[in-house]
Amino acid sequence: MTYHTPVLISDDPHAQQAAQRRGWKVLLRDEQVMRFEGLDHSQTLALPPLPFSIDDGSLSAAQAPGWDNLLNWLQKHIHRPMLVVAPDDWAGELALWAAASRGWPFALWIDGAPPLHTPSVAACMLSAEGLFVPKPEALEVLRKRWKEPFVELPTTPLVRVVARAQPAVAPDQPDVVRVLVVSHHGAAPELEADDILVDVVTAVRHPEPGEREHYVANLGAPGLANGPGVLPAWAAAGVAAGKERAVASSDHIGGYWRWRLEEYFNQRNDHYDVVWLRGEPYVTAEFALYAKRRWYARVILEPHTWARYEDEGERTQVAYDMAGWKMHADAVLTGEEPPAEVVELIRSLGDHRFE
Protein backbone atom coordinates (compact mmCIF):
# COMPACT_ATOMS: atom_id res chain seq x y z
CA MET A 1 0.00 0.00 0.00
CA THR A 2 1.39 3.40 -1.00
CA TYR A 3 0.08 6.94 -1.06
CA HIS A 4 0.30 8.99 -4.24
CA THR A 5 -0.12 12.68 -5.01
CA PRO A 6 -2.80 13.41 -7.63
CA VAL A 7 -1.65 15.82 -10.35
CA LEU A 8 -4.43 17.15 -12.56
CA ILE A 9 -3.53 17.92 -16.17
CA SER A 10 -6.47 19.84 -17.59
CA ASP A 11 -7.36 23.11 -19.29
CA ASP A 12 -10.83 23.04 -17.73
CA PRO A 13 -11.24 25.75 -15.03
CA HIS A 14 -14.04 23.83 -13.30
CA ALA A 15 -11.86 20.72 -12.94
CA GLN A 16 -8.91 22.83 -11.77
CA GLN A 17 -10.95 24.49 -9.02
CA ALA A 18 -12.43 21.17 -7.87
CA ALA A 19 -8.95 19.61 -7.74
CA GLN A 20 -7.55 22.54 -5.77
CA ARG A 21 -10.33 22.19 -3.20
CA ARG A 22 -9.11 18.66 -2.61
CA GLY A 23 -5.55 19.85 -2.13
CA TRP A 24 -4.33 18.26 -5.36
CA LYS A 25 -1.57 19.59 -7.58
CA VAL A 26 -2.67 21.23 -10.82
CA LEU A 27 -0.62 21.56 -14.00
CA LEU A 28 -1.52 24.58 -16.12
CA ARG A 29 -0.79 24.76 -19.83
CA ASP A 30 -0.15 27.84 -21.91
CA GLU A 31 0.14 26.62 -25.49
CA GLN A 32 3.35 24.51 -25.40
CA VAL A 33 4.42 25.50 -21.88
CA MET A 34 3.41 23.86 -18.61
CA ARG A 35 3.73 25.07 -15.02
CA PHE A 36 2.39 24.18 -11.61
CA GLU A 37 -0.44 26.31 -10.28
CA GLY A 38 0.82 28.48 -7.43
CA LEU A 39 4.51 28.30 -8.34
CA ASP A 40 6.72 30.97 -9.83
CA HIS A 41 5.98 31.45 -13.53
CA SER A 42 9.65 30.96 -14.28
CA GLN A 43 9.37 27.31 -13.21
CA THR A 44 7.97 26.08 -16.48
CA LEU A 45 8.55 23.26 -18.90
CA ALA A 46 8.34 23.26 -22.68
CA LEU A 47 6.16 20.55 -24.17
CA PRO A 48 6.97 18.45 -27.23
CA PRO A 49 4.38 18.47 -30.05
CA LEU A 50 0.88 17.68 -28.82
CA PRO A 51 -0.93 15.40 -28.38
CA PHE A 52 1.03 12.55 -26.85
CA SER A 53 0.34 9.75 -29.31
CA ILE A 54 2.25 6.56 -30.08
CA ASP A 55 0.77 6.48 -33.59
CA ASP A 56 1.97 10.02 -34.24
CA GLY A 57 5.55 9.34 -33.14
CA SER A 58 5.64 10.76 -29.60
CA LEU A 59 8.11 8.02 -28.63
CA SER A 60 10.34 8.49 -31.66
CA ALA A 61 13.99 9.42 -31.17
CA ALA A 62 13.12 13.06 -31.87
CA GLN A 63 10.27 13.43 -29.36
CA ALA A 64 10.77 10.82 -26.62
CA PRO A 65 13.44 12.80 -24.72
CA GLY A 66 11.01 15.69 -24.32
CA TRP A 67 8.30 13.48 -22.85
CA ASP A 68 10.81 11.74 -20.60
CA ASN A 69 11.86 15.18 -19.39
CA LEU A 70 8.25 16.00 -18.51
CA LEU A 71 7.86 12.89 -16.34
CA ASN A 72 11.27 13.49 -14.75
CA TRP A 73 10.21 17.06 -13.99
CA LEU A 74 7.02 15.84 -12.35
CA GLN A 75 8.90 13.28 -10.29
CA LYS A 76 11.34 15.96 -9.16
CA HIS A 77 8.59 18.25 -7.84
CA ILE A 78 5.95 15.73 -6.73
CA HIS A 79 6.26 12.80 -4.35
CA ARG A 80 4.87 9.70 -6.08
CA PRO A 81 2.77 11.48 -8.70
CA MET A 82 -0.55 10.11 -9.89
CA LEU A 83 -1.59 11.76 -13.15
CA VAL A 84 -5.26 12.73 -13.38
CA VAL A 85 -6.22 13.21 -17.02
CA ALA A 86 -9.26 13.18 -19.29
CA PRO A 87 -9.28 9.86 -21.17
CA ASP A 88 -9.98 11.58 -24.49
CA ASP A 89 -7.64 14.56 -24.00
CA TRP A 90 -4.05 14.99 -25.18
CA ALA A 91 -2.59 13.56 -21.95
CA GLY A 92 -4.62 10.33 -21.94
CA GLU A 93 -1.94 8.23 -23.64
CA LEU A 94 0.72 10.01 -21.59
CA ALA A 95 -0.82 8.56 -18.43
CA LEU A 96 -0.88 5.10 -20.03
CA TRP A 97 2.78 5.45 -20.98
CA ALA A 98 3.73 6.56 -17.46
CA ALA A 99 2.00 3.43 -16.17
CA ALA A 100 3.73 1.17 -18.70
CA SER A 101 7.22 2.64 -18.50
CA ARG A 102 7.43 3.70 -14.84
CA GLY A 103 4.66 1.90 -13.04
CA TRP A 104 2.81 5.10 -12.11
CA PRO A 105 -0.85 4.73 -11.21
CA PHE A 106 -3.19 7.23 -12.82
CA ALA A 107 -6.77 8.41 -12.57
CA LEU A 108 -9.30 10.02 -14.87
CA TRP A 109 -11.47 13.07 -14.70
CA ILE A 110 -14.81 12.97 -16.46
CA ASP A 111 -16.87 16.00 -17.32
CA GLY A 112 -20.09 15.91 -19.31
CA ALA A 113 -20.90 13.06 -21.66
CA PRO A 114 -18.95 9.77 -21.36
CA PRO A 115 -15.95 9.62 -23.70
CA LEU A 116 -16.13 7.77 -26.99
CA HIS A 117 -15.37 4.05 -26.81
CA THR A 118 -12.05 4.11 -28.69
CA PRO A 119 -9.15 1.70 -27.98
CA SER A 120 -7.15 4.41 -26.17
CA VAL A 121 -10.10 5.67 -24.11
CA ALA A 122 -11.13 2.14 -23.17
CA ALA A 123 -7.57 1.40 -22.04
CA CYS A 124 -7.69 4.47 -19.81
CA MET A 125 -11.08 3.60 -18.37
CA LEU A 126 -10.17 -0.01 -17.64
CA SER A 127 -6.75 0.57 -16.10
CA ALA A 128 -7.29 3.78 -14.10
CA GLU A 129 -7.18 3.62 -10.31
CA GLY A 130 -10.35 5.68 -10.07
CA LEU A 131 -12.39 8.57 -11.43
CA PHE A 132 -12.60 12.24 -10.53
CA VAL A 133 -16.04 13.53 -11.60
CA PRO A 134 -16.63 17.12 -10.42
CA LYS A 135 -20.22 17.23 -11.71
CA PRO A 136 -22.64 14.73 -10.10
CA GLU A 137 -24.83 14.64 -13.21
CA ALA A 138 -21.86 13.48 -15.31
CA LEU A 139 -21.32 10.58 -12.92
CA GLU A 140 -24.93 9.50 -13.24
CA VAL A 141 -24.72 9.49 -17.03
CA LEU A 142 -21.49 7.49 -16.91
CA ARG A 143 -23.04 4.87 -14.62
CA LYS A 144 -25.80 4.32 -17.18
CA ARG A 145 -23.51 4.04 -20.19
CA TRP A 146 -20.30 2.41 -18.94
CA LYS A 147 -20.89 -1.22 -17.96
CA GLU A 148 -17.42 -2.01 -16.59
CA PRO A 149 -16.83 -1.43 -12.86
CA PHE A 150 -15.15 1.77 -11.66
CA VAL A 151 -14.62 3.62 -8.39
CA GLU A 152 -14.41 7.30 -7.47
CA LEU A 153 -11.23 8.81 -6.08
CA PRO A 154 -11.38 9.96 -2.46
CA THR A 155 -11.35 13.70 -1.77
CA THR A 156 -8.13 13.47 0.29
CA PRO A 157 -4.91 15.30 -0.73
CA LEU A 158 -3.16 11.93 -1.05
CA VAL A 159 -4.68 8.81 -2.58
CA ARG A 160 -3.94 5.36 -1.25
CA VAL A 161 -3.17 2.74 -3.89
CA VAL A 162 -3.41 -0.89 -2.82
CA ALA A 163 -1.60 -3.47 -4.93
CA ARG A 164 -4.02 -5.97 -6.41
CA ALA A 165 -3.37 -9.53 -5.26
CA GLN A 166 -2.79 -12.05 -8.05
CA PRO A 167 -3.32 -15.82 -7.90
CA ALA A 168 -0.56 -18.07 -6.63
CA VAL A 169 1.62 -19.70 -9.26
CA ALA A 170 -0.13 -22.58 -11.05
CA PRO A 171 2.36 -25.46 -11.05
CA ASP A 172 2.47 -28.47 -13.33
CA GLN A 173 0.30 -31.23 -11.83
CA PRO A 174 0.50 -34.73 -13.43
CA ASP A 175 -3.12 -35.73 -12.77
CA VAL A 176 -4.72 -32.35 -13.42
CA VAL A 177 -5.28 -30.42 -16.67
CA ARG A 178 -4.37 -26.79 -16.08
CA VAL A 179 -6.35 -24.43 -18.31
CA LEU A 180 -5.78 -20.72 -18.91
CA VAL A 181 -8.76 -18.82 -20.31
CA VAL A 182 -7.69 -15.60 -22.04
CA SER A 183 -10.60 -13.18 -22.29
CA HIS A 184 -10.16 -9.41 -22.37
CA HIS A 185 -13.64 -8.72 -21.01
CA GLY A 186 -14.87 -12.12 -19.89
CA ALA A 187 -14.92 -14.32 -16.81
CA ALA A 188 -13.96 -17.95 -16.30
CA PRO A 189 -16.47 -20.47 -17.69
CA GLU A 190 -17.95 -22.92 -15.22
CA LEU A 191 -16.72 -26.44 -15.94
CA GLU A 192 -17.73 -29.24 -13.61
CA ALA A 193 -14.66 -31.47 -13.62
CA ASP A 194 -12.42 -32.27 -10.65
CA ASP A 195 -9.47 -33.04 -12.91
CA ILE A 196 -9.57 -29.65 -14.67
CA LEU A 197 -8.40 -26.46 -12.95
CA VAL A 198 -9.17 -23.20 -14.72
CA ASP A 199 -7.41 -19.84 -14.48
CA VAL A 200 -8.72 -16.76 -16.28
CA VAL A 201 -6.82 -13.64 -17.26
CA THR A 202 -8.77 -10.46 -18.01
CA ALA A 203 -8.30 -6.71 -18.41
CA VAL A 204 -11.38 -5.89 -16.31
CA ARG A 205 -10.93 -5.10 -12.60
CA HIS A 206 -13.78 -7.05 -11.10
CA PRO A 207 -14.59 -5.85 -7.57
CA GLU A 208 -14.68 -9.43 -6.27
CA PRO A 209 -12.33 -11.44 -8.48
CA GLY A 210 -12.30 -15.20 -8.37
CA GLU A 211 -9.52 -17.05 -6.61
CA ARG A 212 -7.87 -17.95 -9.93
CA GLU A 213 -8.52 -14.66 -11.77
CA HIS A 214 -5.49 -12.77 -13.07
CA TYR A 215 -5.75 -9.07 -13.84
CA VAL A 216 -3.44 -7.65 -16.50
CA ALA A 217 -4.00 -4.00 -17.36
CA ASN A 218 -4.75 -3.03 -20.93
CA LEU A 219 -2.50 -0.01 -21.50
CA GLY A 220 -3.18 0.37 -25.21
CA ALA A 221 -0.35 1.25 -27.59
CA PRO A 222 1.76 2.78 -24.75
CA GLY A 223 1.79 -0.71 -23.23
CA LEU A 224 4.34 -1.66 -25.90
CA ALA A 225 6.92 0.38 -24.00
CA ASN A 226 9.11 -1.60 -21.61
CA GLY A 227 10.75 1.42 -19.99
CA PRO A 228 11.38 5.15 -20.37
CA GLY A 229 12.68 6.50 -23.63
CA VAL A 230 12.23 5.59 -27.27
CA LEU A 231 9.71 2.92 -28.23
CA PRO A 232 11.55 -0.37 -28.88
CA ALA A 233 12.31 -1.02 -32.55
CA TRP A 234 10.12 -4.13 -32.71
CA ALA A 235 7.17 -2.19 -31.27
CA ALA A 236 7.67 0.75 -33.62
CA ALA A 237 7.74 -1.66 -36.56
CA GLY A 238 4.52 -3.29 -35.36
CA VAL A 239 2.75 0.06 -35.02
CA ALA A 240 3.88 1.09 -38.50
CA ALA A 241 2.78 -2.24 -40.02
CA GLY A 242 -0.68 -1.89 -38.48
CA LYS A 243 -1.22 1.38 -40.30
CA GLU A 244 -0.79 -0.39 -43.64
CA ARG A 245 -3.48 -2.99 -43.01
CA ALA A 246 -7.17 -2.73 -43.82
CA VAL A 247 -7.88 -4.25 -40.39
CA ALA A 248 -5.32 -4.43 -37.60
CA SER A 249 -5.16 -5.29 -33.92
CA SER A 250 -4.64 -1.60 -33.19
CA ASP A 251 -8.18 -0.94 -34.47
CA HIS A 252 -9.68 -2.99 -31.62
CA ILE A 253 -10.07 -2.39 -27.90
CA GLY A 254 -7.33 -4.48 -26.31
CA GLY A 255 -5.47 -4.97 -29.58
CA TYR A 256 -2.06 -4.49 -27.91
CA TRP A 257 -3.03 -6.32 -24.71
CA ARG A 258 -1.30 -9.60 -25.55
CA TRP A 259 2.11 -7.96 -25.15
CA ARG A 260 1.21 -7.13 -21.55
CA LEU A 261 0.08 -10.74 -21.09
CA GLU A 262 3.40 -12.07 -22.29
CA GLU A 263 5.31 -9.74 -19.98
CA TYR A 264 3.11 -10.75 -17.06
CA PHE A 265 3.55 -14.49 -17.53
CA ASN A 266 7.27 -14.10 -18.25
CA GLN A 267 7.60 -12.95 -14.64
CA ARG A 268 5.82 -16.04 -13.29
CA ASN A 269 6.45 -19.78 -13.27
CA ASP A 270 2.96 -20.98 -14.14
CA HIS A 271 2.26 -24.01 -16.29
CA TYR A 272 -0.80 -24.56 -18.46
CA ASP A 273 -1.68 -27.60 -20.54
CA VAL A 274 -4.48 -25.90 -22.48
CA VAL A 275 -4.95 -22.23 -23.34
CA TRP A 276 -8.48 -21.19 -24.30
CA LEU A 277 -8.63 -17.95 -26.30
CA ARG A 278 -12.05 -16.27 -26.19
CA GLY A 279 -13.46 -13.08 -27.64
CA GLU A 280 -12.33 -10.76 -30.41
CA PRO A 281 -9.57 -12.68 -32.26
CA TYR A 282 -7.65 -9.50 -33.06
CA VAL A 283 -7.17 -9.23 -29.29
CA THR A 284 -6.43 -12.79 -28.17
CA ALA A 285 -5.63 -15.08 -31.13
CA GLU A 286 -1.95 -14.21 -31.52
CA PHE A 287 -1.33 -15.28 -27.91
CA ALA A 288 -1.48 -18.86 -29.24
CA LEU A 289 2.12 -18.63 -30.43
CA TYR A 290 3.33 -17.59 -26.99
CA ALA A 291 1.29 -20.34 -25.28
CA LYS A 292 2.83 -23.03 -27.46
CA ARG A 293 6.34 -21.67 -27.03
CA ARG A 294 6.09 -21.02 -23.28
CA TRP A 295 4.13 -24.05 -22.04
CA TYR A 296 3.89 -26.35 -25.04
CA ALA A 297 0.17 -25.87 -24.52
CA ARG A 298 -2.65 -26.98 -26.76
CA VAL A 299 -4.79 -24.07 -27.93
CA ILE A 300 -8.56 -23.70 -28.18
CA LEU A 301 -9.78 -20.74 -30.24
CA GLU A 302 -13.29 -19.46 -29.60
CA PRO A 303 -13.53 -16.31 -31.73
CA HIS A 304 -16.30 -13.81 -31.11
CA THR A 305 -16.23 -10.59 -33.05
CA TRP A 306 -18.39 -7.51 -32.61
CA ALA A 307 -16.70 -5.41 -35.28
CA ARG A 308 -18.41 -4.68 -38.58
CA TYR A 309 -16.28 -5.21 -41.67
CA GLU A 310 -18.03 -3.51 -44.54
CA ASP A 311 -15.73 -3.09 -47.52
CA GLU A 312 -14.12 -5.82 -49.58
CA GLY A 313 -10.60 -5.02 -48.40
CA GLU A 314 -11.59 -5.45 -44.75
CA ARG A 315 -13.41 -8.72 -45.36
CA THR A 316 -10.48 -10.10 -47.34
CA GLN A 317 -8.03 -9.17 -44.59
CA VAL A 318 -10.19 -10.71 -41.86
CA ALA A 319 -10.67 -13.96 -43.80
CA TYR A 320 -6.91 -14.23 -44.36
CA ASP A 321 -6.11 -13.56 -40.71
CA MET A 322 -8.76 -15.99 -39.47
CA ALA A 323 -7.32 -18.76 -41.60
CA GLY A 324 -3.93 -18.18 -40.01
CA TRP A 325 -5.34 -18.14 -36.47
CA LYS A 326 -7.15 -21.44 -37.08
CA MET A 327 -3.87 -22.98 -38.20
CA HIS A 328 -2.32 -21.98 -34.85
CA ALA A 329 -5.18 -23.57 -32.90
CA ASP A 330 -5.69 -27.24 -32.03
CA ALA A 331 -9.48 -26.82 -31.84
CA VAL A 332 -11.92 -24.09 -32.86
CA LEU A 333 -15.22 -23.59 -31.02
CA THR A 334 -18.37 -21.85 -32.17
CA GLY A 335 -19.57 -20.94 -28.67
CA GLU A 336 -22.59 -23.25 -29.00
CA GLU A 337 -20.91 -26.37 -27.60
CA PRO A 338 -22.41 -27.78 -24.36
CA PRO A 339 -20.12 -27.72 -21.28
CA ALA A 340 -19.78 -31.50 -21.20
CA GLU A 341 -18.43 -31.50 -24.75
CA VAL A 342 -15.92 -28.77 -23.88
CA VAL A 343 -14.78 -30.72 -20.83
CA GLU A 344 -14.05 -33.80 -22.95
CA LEU A 345 -12.21 -31.67 -25.50
CA ILE A 346 -10.03 -30.16 -22.77
CA ARG A 347 -9.25 -33.60 -21.37
CA SER A 348 -8.21 -34.90 -24.78
CA LEU A 349 -6.05 -31.87 -25.53
CA GLY A 350 -4.51 -31.85 -22.06
CA ASP A 351 -3.22 -35.39 -22.42
CA HIS A 352 -0.02 -34.61 -24.30
CA ARG A 353 2.74 -35.38 -21.79
CA PHE A 354 6.01 -37.04 -22.69
CA GLU A 355 8.01 -39.10 -20.21
Coordinates of N, CA, C and O in Angstrom, one line a residue, residues 177-182 271-277 285 287-302 325-332 344-354:
V177 N -5.5 -31.2 -15.5 CA -5.3 -30.4 -16.7 C -5.4 -29.0 -16.3 O -6.5 -28.5 -15.8
R178 N -4.3 -28.2 -16.4 CA -4.4 -26.8 -16.1 C -4.8 -26.0 -17.3 O -4.1 -26.1 -18.4
V179 N -5.8 -25.2 -17.2 CA -6.4 -24.4 -18.3 C -6.2 -22.9 -18.0 O -6.6 -22.5 -16.9
L180 N -5.8 -22.2 -19.0 CA -5.8 -20.7 -18.9 C -6.8 -20.2 -19.9 O -6.6 -20.4 -21.1
V181 N -7.8 -19.5 -19.4 CA -8.8 -18.8 -20.3 C -8.3 -17.4 -20.5 O -8.1 -16.7 -19.5
V182 N -8.1 -17.0 -21.7 CA -7.7 -15.6 -22.0 C -8.9 -14.9 -22.6 O -9.4 -15.2 -23.7
H271 N 2.3 -23.0 -15.2 CA 2.3 -24.0 -16.3 C 0.8 -24.3 -16.7 O -0.1 -24.4 -15.8
Y272 N 0.5 -24.3 -18.0 CA -0.8 -24.6 -18.5 C -0.7 -25.6 -19.6 O 0.2 -25.5 -20.4
D273 N -1.6 -26.6 -19.5 CA -1.7 -27.6 -20.5 C -2.5 -27.2 -21.7 O -2.2 -27.6 -22.9
V274 N -3.6 -26.4 -21.4 CA -4.5 -25.9 -22.5 C -4.7 -24.4 -22.3 O -4.9 -23.9 -21.2
V275 N -4.7 -23.7 -23.4 CA -4.9 -22.2 -23.3 C -6.2 -22.0 -24.2 O -6.2 -22.4 -25.4
W276 N -7.2 -21.4 -23.6 CA -8.5 -21.2 -24.3 C -8.6 -19.7 -24.6 O -8.7 -18.9 -23.7
L277 N -8.6 -19.3 -25.9 CA -8.6 -17.9 -26.3 C -10.1 -17.6 -26.7 O -10.6 -18.1 -27.7
A285 N -6.1 -13.9 -30.3 CA -5.6 -15.1 -31.1 C -4.1 -15.2 -31.2 O -3.6 -16.3 -31.2
F287 N -1.9 -14.7 -29.1 CA -1.3 -15.3 -27.9 C -1.1 -16.8 -28.0 O -0.3 -17.4 -27.2
A288 N -1.7 -17.4 -29.0 CA -1.5 -18.9 -29.2 C 0.0 -19.2 -29.4 O 0.5 -20.2 -28.9
L289 N 0.7 -18.4 -30.2 CA 2.1 -18.6 -30.4 C 2.9 -18.6 -29.1 O 3.8 -19.5 -28.9
Y290 N 2.6 -17.7 -28.3 CA 3.3 -17.6 -27.0 C 3.0 -18.8 -26.1 O 3.9 -19.4 -25.5
A291 N 1.7 -19.2 -26.1 CA 1.3 -20.3 -25.3 C 2.0 -21.6 -25.7 O 2.4 -22.4 -24.8
K292 N 2.2 -21.8 -27.0 CA 2.8 -23.0 -27.5 C 4.3 -23.0 -27.1 O 4.9 -24.0 -26.8
R293 N 4.9 -21.8 -27.3 CA 6.3 -21.7 -27.0 C 6.7 -21.8 -25.5 O 7.6 -22.4 -25.1
R294 N 5.8 -21.1 -24.7 CA 6.1 -21.0 -23.3 C 5.8 -22.3 -22.5 O 6.5 -22.7 -21.7
W295 N 4.6 -22.9 -22.8 CA 4.1 -24.0 -22.0 C 3.9 -25.3 -22.9 O 3.5 -26.3 -22.3
Y296 N 4.2 -25.2 -24.1 CA 3.9 -26.3 -25.0 C 2.4 -26.7 -24.9 O 2.0 -27.9 -24.8
A297 N 1.6 -25.7 -24.8 CA 0.2 -25.9 -24.5 C -0.6 -26.1 -25.8 O -0.2 -25.7 -26.9
R298 N -1.7 -26.9 -25.7 CA -2.6 -27.0 -26.8 C -3.6 -25.8 -26.7 O -3.9 -25.2 -25.6
V299 N -4.1 -25.3 -27.8 CA -4.8 -24.1 -27.9 C -6.2 -24.3 -28.5 O -6.4 -25.0 -29.5
I300 N -7.2 -23.7 -27.7 CA -8.6 -23.7 -28.2 C -8.9 -22.3 -28.6 O -8.6 -21.3 -27.8
L301 N -9.4 -22.1 -29.8 CA -9.8 -20.7 -30.2 C -11.3 -20.7 -30.3 O -12.0 -21.5 -30.9
E302 N -11.8 -19.7 -29.6 CA -13.3 -19.5 -29.6 C -13.5 -18.0 -30.0 O -13.7 -17.1 -29.1
W325 N -5.1 -17.9 -37.9 CA -5.3 -18.1 -36.5 C -5.8 -19.6 -36.3 O -5.5 -20.2 -35.3
K326 N -6.7 -20.1 -37.2 CA -7.1 -21.4 -37.1 C -6.0 -22.4 -37.3 O -6.0 -23.5 -36.7
M327 N -5.0 -22.1 -38.1 CA -3.9 -23.0 -38.2 C -3.1 -23.1 -36.9 O -2.5 -24.1 -36.6
H328 N -3.0 -22.0 -36.1 CA -2.3 -22.0 -34.8 C -3.1 -22.8 -33.8 O -2.4 -23.3 -32.8
A329 N -4.4 -22.9 -33.9 CA -5.2 -23.6 -32.9 C -5.3 -25.1 -33.1 O -5.1 -25.6 -34.2
D330 N -5.5 -25.8 -32.0 CA -5.7 -27.2 -32.0 C -7.2 -27.6 -32.1 O -7.5 -28.7 -32.5
A331 N -8.0 -26.6 -31.7 CA -9.5 -26.8 -31.8 C -10.1 -25.4 -31.9 O -9.6 -24.5 -31.3
V332 N -11.2 -25.3 -32.7 CA -11.9 -24.1 -32.9 C -13.4 -24.3 -32.4 O -14.0 -25.3 -32.9
E344 N -14.7 -32.7 -22.3 CA -14.1 -33.8 -23.0 C -13.0 -33.3 -23.9 O -11.9 -34.0 -24.1
L345 N -13.2 -32.2 -24.6 CA -12.2 -31.7 -25.5 C -11.0 -31.3 -24.7 O -9.8 -31.6 -25.1
I346 N -11.2 -30.6 -23.6 CA -10.0 -30.2 -22.8 C -9.2 -31.4 -22.3 O -8.0 -31.4 -22.3
R347 N -9.9 -32.4 -21.8 CA -9.3 -33.6 -21.4 C -8.4 -34.2 -22.5 O -7.3 -34.6 -22.2
S348 N -9.0 -34.3 -23.7 CA -8.2 -34.9 -24.8 C -7.0 -34.1 -25.2 O -5.9 -34.6 -25.5
L349 N -7.2 -32.7 -25.2 CA -6.1 -31.9 -25.5 C -5.0 -31.8 -24.4 O -3.8 -31.6 -24.7
G350 N -5.5 -31.9 -23.2 CA -4.5 -31.9 -22.1 C -3.6 -33.1 -21.9 O -2.6 -33.0 -21.2
D351 N -4.0 -34.2 -22.5 CA -3.2 -35.4 -22.4 C -2.1 -35.4 -23.5 O -2.3 -36.1 -24.5
H352 N -1.1 -34.6 -23.3 CA 0.0 -34.6 -24.3 C 1.3 -34.6 -23.6 O 2.3 -33.9 -24.0
R353 N 1.5 -35.4 -22.5 CA 2.7 -35.4 -21.8 C 3.7 -36.4 -22.4 O 3.3 -37.4 -23.0
F354 N 5.0 -36.1 -22.2 CA 6.0 -37.0 -22.7 C 6.9 -37.4 -21.5 O 7.3 -36.5 -20.8

